[in-house]
Amino acid sequence: MACALTPPGRLLAVEPAGVSAFLRPRPVRELPGVGPTTARLLIQHGVHTVGDLACLPLATVQRLLGARTGRTLHDRAHGHDHRPVVTEPVARSTSAEHRFTRLAFRGRDPVGALYGRVTVGA
């Protein structure tokens, strides 16, 4: 959450003792795992901030959201996220480039030659 609030090239460090103070005033929709439908449901029940969610008993959150989602979001509202930290971004796509010389297509149909090259590598 701190990364989403920090401009590119800047760093926002939240010390362990300051996690609660950082999370409590944030809108509940900013909590990872809270989508539009869950946010609407929580707001209908008077849960507007992460602090509101953290104040609810676990059983109440689970009654509203289900056992697994309720526990996950209740933990996150208390600053506990059990997902591993990923320091390197995941590649969204992979590409490869090959430059052909004009001689590569001499006497052949260029589209057919490329198709043959792509399907052989597949």
Coordinates of N, CA, C and O in Angstrom, one line a residue:
M1 N 0.8 -1.2 0.0 CA 0.0 0.0 0.0 C 0.9 1.2 0.0 O 0.5 2.2 -0.6
A2 N 2.0 1.2 0.7 CA 2.9 2.4 0.8 C 3.4 2.7 -0.6 O 3.6 3.8 -1.0
C3 N 3.7 1.6 -1.4 CA 4.2 1.9 -2.8 C 3.2 2.6 -3.6 O 3.6 3.4 -4.4
A4 N 2.0 2.2 -3.5 CA 0.9 2.8 -4.3 C 0.8 4.3 -4.0 O 0.3 5.1 -4.8
L5 N 1.1 4.7 -2.8 CA 1.0 6.1 -2.4 C 2.2 6.9 -2.6 O 2.2 8.1 -2.4
T6 N 3.3 6.3 -3.1 CA 4.6 7.0 -3.2 C 4.8 7.3 -4.7 O 4.7 6.4 -5.6
P7 N 5.2 8.5 -5.0 CA 5.5 8.9 -6.4 C 6.7 8.1 -6.9 O 7.6 7.7 -6.1
P8 N 6.8 7.9 -8.2 CA 7.9 7.2 -8.8 C 9.3 7.8 -8.4 O 9.4 9.0 -8.4
G9 N 10.2 7.0 -8.1 CA 11.6 7.5 -7.7 C 11.7 7.9 -6.2 O 12.7 8.3 -5.8
R10 N 10.6 7.8 -5.5 CA 10.6 8.1 -4.1 C 10.5 6.9 -3.2 O 10.0 5.8 -3.7
L11 N 10.7 7.0 -1.9 CA 10.7 5.9 -1.0 C 9.9 6.3 0.2 O 10.1 7.3 0.7
L12 N 8.9 5.4 0.6 CA 8.2 5.6 1.8 C 8.4 4.4 2.7 O 8.0 3.3 2.3
A13 N 9.0 4.6 3.8 CA 9.3 3.5 4.7 C 8.3 3.6 5.9 O 8.1 4.6 6.5
V14 N 7.6 2.5 6.1 CA 6.7 2.4 7.2 C 7.4 1.4 8.3 O 7.5 0.2 8.0
E15 N 7.8 2.0 9.4 CA 8.4 1.2 10.4 C 7.4 0.3 11.1 O 6.2 0.6 11.1
P16 N 7.8 -0.9 11.6 CA 6.8 -1.8 12.2 C 5.9 -1.1 13.3 O 4.8 -1.4 13.3
A17 N 6.5 -0.2 14.0 CA 5.7 0.4 15.1 C 4.7 1.4 14.5 O 3.7 1.7 15.1
G18 N 4.9 1.8 13.2 CA 4.0 2.8 12.6 C 3.0 2.2 11.6 O 2.2 2.9 11.0
V19 N 2.9 0.9 11.5 CA 2.0 0.2 10.6 C 0.6 0.5 10.9 O -0.2 0.9 10.0
S20 N 0.2 0.4 12.1 CA -1.2 0.7 12.5 C -1.6 2.1 12.2 O -2.7 2.4 11.6
A21 N -0.7 3.1 12.5 CA -1.0 4.5 12.3 C -1.1 4.8 10.8 O -1.9 5.6 10.3
F22 N -0.3 4.0 10.0 CA -0.4 4.2 8.5 C -1.6 3.6 8.0 O -2.3 4.2 7.1
L23 N -2.0 2.4 8.4 CA -3.2 1.7 7.8 C -4.5 2.2 8.3 O -5.4 2.3 7.4
R24 N -4.7 2.6 9.5 CA -6.0 2.9 10.1 C -6.8 3.9 9.3 O -8.0 3.7 9.1
P25 N -6.2 5.1 8.9 CA -7.0 6.1 8.2 C -7.3 5.8 6.7 O -8.1 6.4 6.1
R26 N -6.6 4.8 6.2 CA -6.8 4.5 4.7 C -8.2 4.0 4.4 O -8.7 3.2 5.2
P27 N -8.7 4.3 3.3 CA -10.0 3.8 2.9 C -9.9 2.3 2.8 O -8.9 1.7 2.3
V28 N -11.0 1.6 3.2 CA -11.0 0.1 3.1 C -10.8 -0.4 1.7 O -10.2 -1.5 1.5
R29 N -11.2 0.3 0.7 CA -11.0 -0.1 -0.7 C -9.6 -0.2 -1.1 O -9.2 -0.9 -2.1
E30 N -8.7 0.5 -0.4 CA -7.2 0.4 -0.7 C -6.5 -0.8 -0.2 O -5.4 -1.1 -0.5
L31 N -7.2 -1.5 0.7 CA -6.6 -2.7 1.3 C -6.5 -3.8 0.2 O -7.5 -4.1 -0.5
P32 N -5.3 -4.4 0.0 CA -5.2 -5.5 -1.0 C -6.2 -6.6 -0.8 O -6.3 -7.1 0.3
G33 N -6.9 -7.0 -1.8 CA -7.9 -8.0 -1.7 C -9.3 -7.5 -1.6 O -10.2 -8.3 -1.7
V34 N -9.4 -6.2 -1.5 CA -10.8 -5.6 -1.4 C -11.1 -5.0 -2.8 O -10.5 -4.0 -3.2
G35 N -12.0 -5.7 -3.5 CA -12.4 -5.2 -4.8 C -13.7 -4.4 -4.6 O -14.1 -4.1 -3.5
P36 N -14.2 -3.9 -5.7 CA -15.4 -3.1 -5.7 C -16.6 -3.7 -4.9 O -17.3 -3.0 -4.1
T37 N -16.9 -5.0 -5.1 CA -18.0 -5.6 -4.5 C -17.8 -5.7 -3.0 O -18.7 -5.4 -2.2
T38 N -16.6 -6.1 -2.6 CA -16.3 -6.2 -1.1 C -16.3 -4.9 -0.5 O -16.9 -4.7 0.6
A39 N -15.8 -3.9 -1.2 CA -15.8 -2.5 -0.6 C -17.2 -2.0 -0.4 O -17.5 -1.5 0.7
R40 N -18.1 -2.3 -1.4 CA -19.5 -1.8 -1.3 C -20.1 -2.5 -0.1 O -20.9 -1.9 0.7
L41 N -19.9 -3.8 0.1 CA -20.5 -4.6 1.2 C -20.0 -4.0 2.5 O -20.8 -3.8 3.5
L42 N -18.7 -3.8 2.6 CA -18.2 -3.3 3.9 C -18.7 -1.9 4.2 O -19.1 -1.6 5.4
I43 N -18.8 -1.0 3.2 CA -19.3 0.3 3.4 C -20.7 0.3 3.8 O -21.2 1.0 4.7
Q44 N -21.5 -0.6 3.3 CA -23.0 -0.8 3.6 C -23.1 -1.1 5.1 O -24.1 -0.8 5.8
H45 N -22.1 -1.8 5.7 CA -22.1 -2.2 7.1 C -21.3 -1.2 7.9 O -20.9 -1.5 9.1
G46 N -21.0 0.0 7.4 CA -20.4 1.0 8.2 C -18.8 0.9 8.3 O -18.2 1.6 9.2
V47 N -18.2 0.0 7.5 CA -16.8 -0.1 7.6 C -16.2 0.7 6.4 O -16.2 0.3 5.3
H48 N -15.7 1.9 6.7 CA -15.2 2.8 5.7 C -13.7 2.8 5.6 O -13.1 3.1 4.6
T49 N -13.0 2.6 6.7 CA -11.5 2.6 6.8 C -11.0 1.3 7.2 O -11.7 0.4 7.7
V50 N -9.7 1.1 7.0 CA -9.0 -0.1 7.4 C -9.0 -0.2 8.9 O -9.2 -1.3 9.5
G51 N -9.0 1.0 9.6 CA -9.1 0.9 11.0 C -10.5 0.4 11.5 O -10.6 -0.3 12.5
D52 N -11.6 0.8 10.8 CA -12.9 0.2 11.1 C -12.9 -1.3 11.0 O -13.4 -2.0 11.8
L53 N -12.3 -1.8 9.9 CA -12.2 -3.2 9.7 C -11.4 -3.9 10.8 O -11.7 -5.0 11.3
A54 N -10.3 -3.3 11.2 CA -9.4 -3.8 12.2 C -10.1 -3.9 13.6 O -9.8 -4.8 14.4
C55 N -11.0 -3.0 13.8 CA -11.7 -3.0 15.1 C -12.8 -4.0 15.2 O -13.2 -4.4 16.3
L56 N -13.2 -4.6 14.1 CA -14.3 -5.6 14.1 C -13.7 -6.9 14.6 O -12.6 -7.3 14.3
P57 N -14.5 -7.7 15.4 CA -14.0 -9.1 15.7 C -13.9 -9.9 14.5 O -14.6 -9.8 13.5
L58 N -12.9 -10.8 14.5 CA -12.7 -11.7 13.4 C -14.0 -12.4 13.0 O -14.3 -12.5 11.8
A59 N -14.8 -12.9 13.9 CA -16.0 -13.7 13.6 C -17.0 -12.8 12.8 O -17.6 -13.3 11.9
T60 N -17.0 -11.5 13.1 CA -18.0 -10.6 12.4 C -17.5 -10.5 11.0 O -18.3 -10.5 10.0
V61 N -16.2 -10.3 10.8 CA -15.7 -10.1 9.4 C -15.9 -11.4 8.6 O -16.3 -11.3 7.4
Q62 N -15.7 -12.5 9.2 CA -15.9 -13.8 8.5 C -17.4 -14.0 8.2 O -17.7 -14.6 7.2
R63 N -18.3 -13.6 9.1 CA -19.7 -13.7 8.8 C -20.1 -12.8 7.6 O -20.9 -13.2 6.8
L64 N -19.4 -11.7 7.4 CA -19.7 -10.8 6.3 C -19.1 -11.3 5.0 O -19.7 -11.2 3.9
L65 N -17.9 -11.8 5.1 CA -17.1 -12.0 3.9 C -16.8 -13.5 3.6 O -16.2 -13.8 2.6
G66 N -17.1 -14.4 4.5 CA -16.7 -15.8 4.4 C -15.5 -16.0 5.2 O -14.7 -15.1 5.6
A67 N -15.2 -17.3 5.6 CA -14.2 -17.6 6.5 C -12.8 -17.2 6.0 O -12.0 -16.6 6.7
R68 N -12.5 -17.6 4.7 CA -11.1 -17.4 4.2 C -10.9 -15.9 3.9 O -9.9 -15.4 4.4
T69 N -11.8 -15.3 3.2 CA -11.6 -13.9 2.8 C -11.6 -13.0 4.1 O -10.8 -12.1 4.2
G70 N -12.5 -13.4 5.0 CA -12.6 -12.6 6.2 C -11.4 -12.6 7.0 O -10.9 -11.6 7.5
R71 N -10.8 -13.8 7.2 CA -9.5 -13.9 7.9 C -8.4 -13.2 7.2 O -7.6 -12.5 7.8
T72 N -8.3 -13.3 5.9 CA -7.2 -12.7 5.1 C -7.3 -11.2 5.3 O -6.3 -10.5 5.6
L73 N -8.5 -10.6 5.1 CA -8.7 -9.1 5.2 C -8.5 -8.6 6.6 O -8.0 -7.5 6.8
H74 N -8.9 -9.4 7.6 CA -8.8 -9.0 9.0 C -7.3 -9.0 9.3 O -6.8 -8.0 10.0
D75 N -6.5 -10.0 8.9 CA -5.1 -10.0 9.1 C -4.4 -8.8 8.4 O -3.6 -8.1 9.0
R76 N -4.8 -8.5 7.2 CA -4.2 -7.4 6.5 C -4.6 -6.1 7.1 O -3.7 -5.1 7.1
A77 N -5.8 -5.9 7.7 CA -6.1 -4.7 8.4 C -5.3 -4.5 9.6 O -5.1 -3.4 10.1
H78 N -4.7 -5.6 10.2 CA -3.8 -5.5 11.3 C -2.4 -5.4 10.9 O -1.5 -5.5 11.7
G79 N -2.1 -5.3 9.6 CA -0.8 -5.2 9.1 C 0.0 -6.5 8.9 O 1.2 -6.5 8.7
H80 N -0.8 -7.6 8.8 CA -0.2 -8.9 8.6 C -0.6 -9.4 7.2 O -1.7 -9.7 6.9
D81 N 0.4 -9.5 6.3 CA 0.2 -10.0 4.9 C 1.2 -11.1 4.7 O 2.4 -10.9 4.8
H82 N 0.6 -12.3 4.5 CA 1.5 -13.5 4.5 C 2.0 -13.8 3.1 O 2.7 -14.8 2.9
R83 N 1.7 -13.0 2.1 CA 2.2 -13.2 0.8 C 3.7 -12.9 0.8 O 4.1 -11.9 1.5
P84 N 4.5 -13.6 0.0 CA 5.9 -13.2 -0.1 C 6.1 -11.9 -0.8 O 5.3 -11.5 -1.7
V85 N 7.2 -11.2 -0.4 CA 7.5 -9.9 -1.0 C 8.2 -10.2 -2.3 O 9.2 -10.9 -2.3
V86 N 7.8 -9.6 -3.4 CA 8.4 -9.7 -4.7 C 9.2 -8.4 -5.0 O 8.6 -7.4 -5.1
T87 N 10.5 -8.5 -5.1 CA 11.3 -7.3 -5.3 C 11.5 -7.0 -6.8 O 11.8 -5.9 -7.1
E88 N 11.4 -8.0 -7.6 CA 11.6 -7.8 -9.1 C 10.2 -7.9 -9.7 O 9.4 -8.8 -9.4
P89 N 9.9 -6.9 -10.6 CA 8.6 -7.0 -11.3 C 8.5 -8.2 -12.2 O 9.5 -8.7 -12.7
V90 N 7.3 -8.8 -12.2 CA 7.0 -9.9 -13.1 C 6.9 -9.4 -14.5 O 6.2 -8.4 -14.8
A91 N 7.5 -10.1 -15.4 CA 7.4 -9.7 -16.8 C 6.0 -9.9 -17.3 O 5.4 -10.9 -17.2
R92 N 5.4 -8.9 -17.9 CA 4.1 -8.9 -18.5 C 4.0 -9.6 -19.8 O 3.0 -10.1 -20.3
S93 N 5.1 -9.5 -20.5 CA 5.2 -10.2 -21.8 C 6.7 -10.5 -22.1 O 7.6 -9.9 -21.5
T94 N 6.9 -11.4 -23.0 CA 8.2 -11.8 -23.5 C 8.3 -11.7 -25.0 O 7.3 -12.0 -25.7
S95 N 9.3 -11.2 -25.5 CA 9.5 -11.1 -26.9 C 10.9 -11.5 -27.3 O 11.8 -11.5 -26.5
A96 N 11.0 -11.8 -28.6 CA 12.3 -12.1 -29.2 C 12.4 -11.4 -30.5 O 11.4 -11.2 -31.2
E97 N 13.6 -11.1 -30.9 CA 13.8 -10.4 -32.1 C 14.8 -11.1 -33.0 O 15.9 -11.6 -32.4
H98 N 14.6 -11.2 -34.2 CA 15.6 -11.8 -35.1 C 15.6 -10.9 -36.4 O 14.5 -10.7 -37.0
R99 N 16.7 -10.4 -36.8 CA 16.8 -9.6 -37.9 C 17.3 -10.4 -39.1 O 18.3 -11.1 -39.0
F100 N 16.5 -10.4 -40.2 CA 16.8 -11.1 -41.4 C 17.5 -10.2 -42.4 O 17.2 -9.1 -42.5
T101 N 18.4 -10.8 -43.1 CA 19.1 -10.0 -44.2 C 18.2 -10.2 -45.4 O 17.4 -11.2 -45.5
R102 N 18.4 -9.4 -46.4 CA 17.6 -9.6 -47.6 C 17.9 -10.9 -48.3 O 17.1 -11.5 -48.9
L103 N 19.1 -11.5 -48.1 CA 19.5 -12.7 -48.7 C 18.7 -13.9 -48.1 O 18.6 -15.0 -48.7
A104 N 18.2 -13.7 -46.9 CA 17.5 -14.8 -46.2 C 16.2 -15.3 -47.0 O 15.8 -16.4 -46.9
F105 N 15.7 -14.4 -47.8 CA 14.5 -14.7 -48.6 C 14.7 -14.9 -50.1 O 13.7 -15.0 -50.8
R106 N 15.9 -14.9 -50.5 CA 16.2 -15.0 -51.9 C 15.5 -16.2 -52.5 O 15.7 -17.3 -52.1
G107 N 14.7 -16.0 -53.5 CA 14.0 -17.0 -54.2 C 12.9 -17.7 -53.4 O 12.3 -18.7 -53.8
R108 N 12.5 -17.1 -52.3 CA 11.4 -17.8 -51.5 C 10.4 -16.7 -51.1 O 10.6 -15.5 -51.1
D109 N 9.2 -17.2 -50.8 CA 8.1 -16.3 -50.4 C 8.4 -15.9 -48.9 O 8.6 -16.7 -48.1
P110 N 8.6 -14.6 -48.7 CA 8.9 -14.1 -47.3 C 8.0 -14.6 -46.2 O 8.4 -15.0 -45.2
V111 N 6.7 -14.5 -46.5 CA 5.7 -14.9 -45.5 C 5.8 -16.4 -45.2 O 5.8 -16.9 -44.0
G112 N 5.9 -17.2 -46.2 CA 6.1 -18.7 -46.0 C 7.4 -19.0 -45.3 O 7.4 -19.9 -44.4
A113 N 8.5 -18.3 -45.6 CA 9.7 -18.5 -44.9 C 9.6 -18.2 -43.4 O 10.1 -18.9 -42.6
L114 N 9.0 -17.1 -43.1 CA 8.8 -16.7 -41.7 C 7.9 -17.7 -41.0 O 8.2 -18.0 -39.8
Y115 N 6.8 -18.1 -41.6 CA 5.9 -19.0 -41.0 C 6.7 -20.3 -40.7 O 6.5 -20.9 -39.6
G116 N 7.5 -20.8 -41.6 CA 8.2 -22.0 -41.3 C 9.2 -21.8 -40.2 O 9.4 -22.7 -39.3
R117 N 9.8 -20.7 -40.1 CA 10.7 -20.4 -39.0 C 10.0 -20.3 -37.6 O 10.5 -20.8 -36.6
V118 N 8.8 -19.7 -37.6 CA 8.1 -19.6 -36.3 C 7.5 -20.9 -35.9 O 7.6 -21.3 -34.7
T119 N 7.0 -21.7 -36.8 CA 6.4 -23.0 -36.4 C 7.5 -24.0 -36.0 O 7.2 -24.9 -35.2
V120 N 8.6 -23.9 -36.5 CA 9.7 -24.9 -36.2 C 10.1 -24.6 -34.7 O 10.4 -25.5 -33.9
G121 N 10.2 -23.3 -34.3 CA 10.6 -22.9 -33.0 C 9.5 -23.1 -31.9 O 9.8 -23.1 -30.8
A122 N 8.3 -23.4 -32.3 CA 7.2 -23.5 -31.4 C 7.2 -24.8 -30.7 O 7.7 -25.8 -31.0

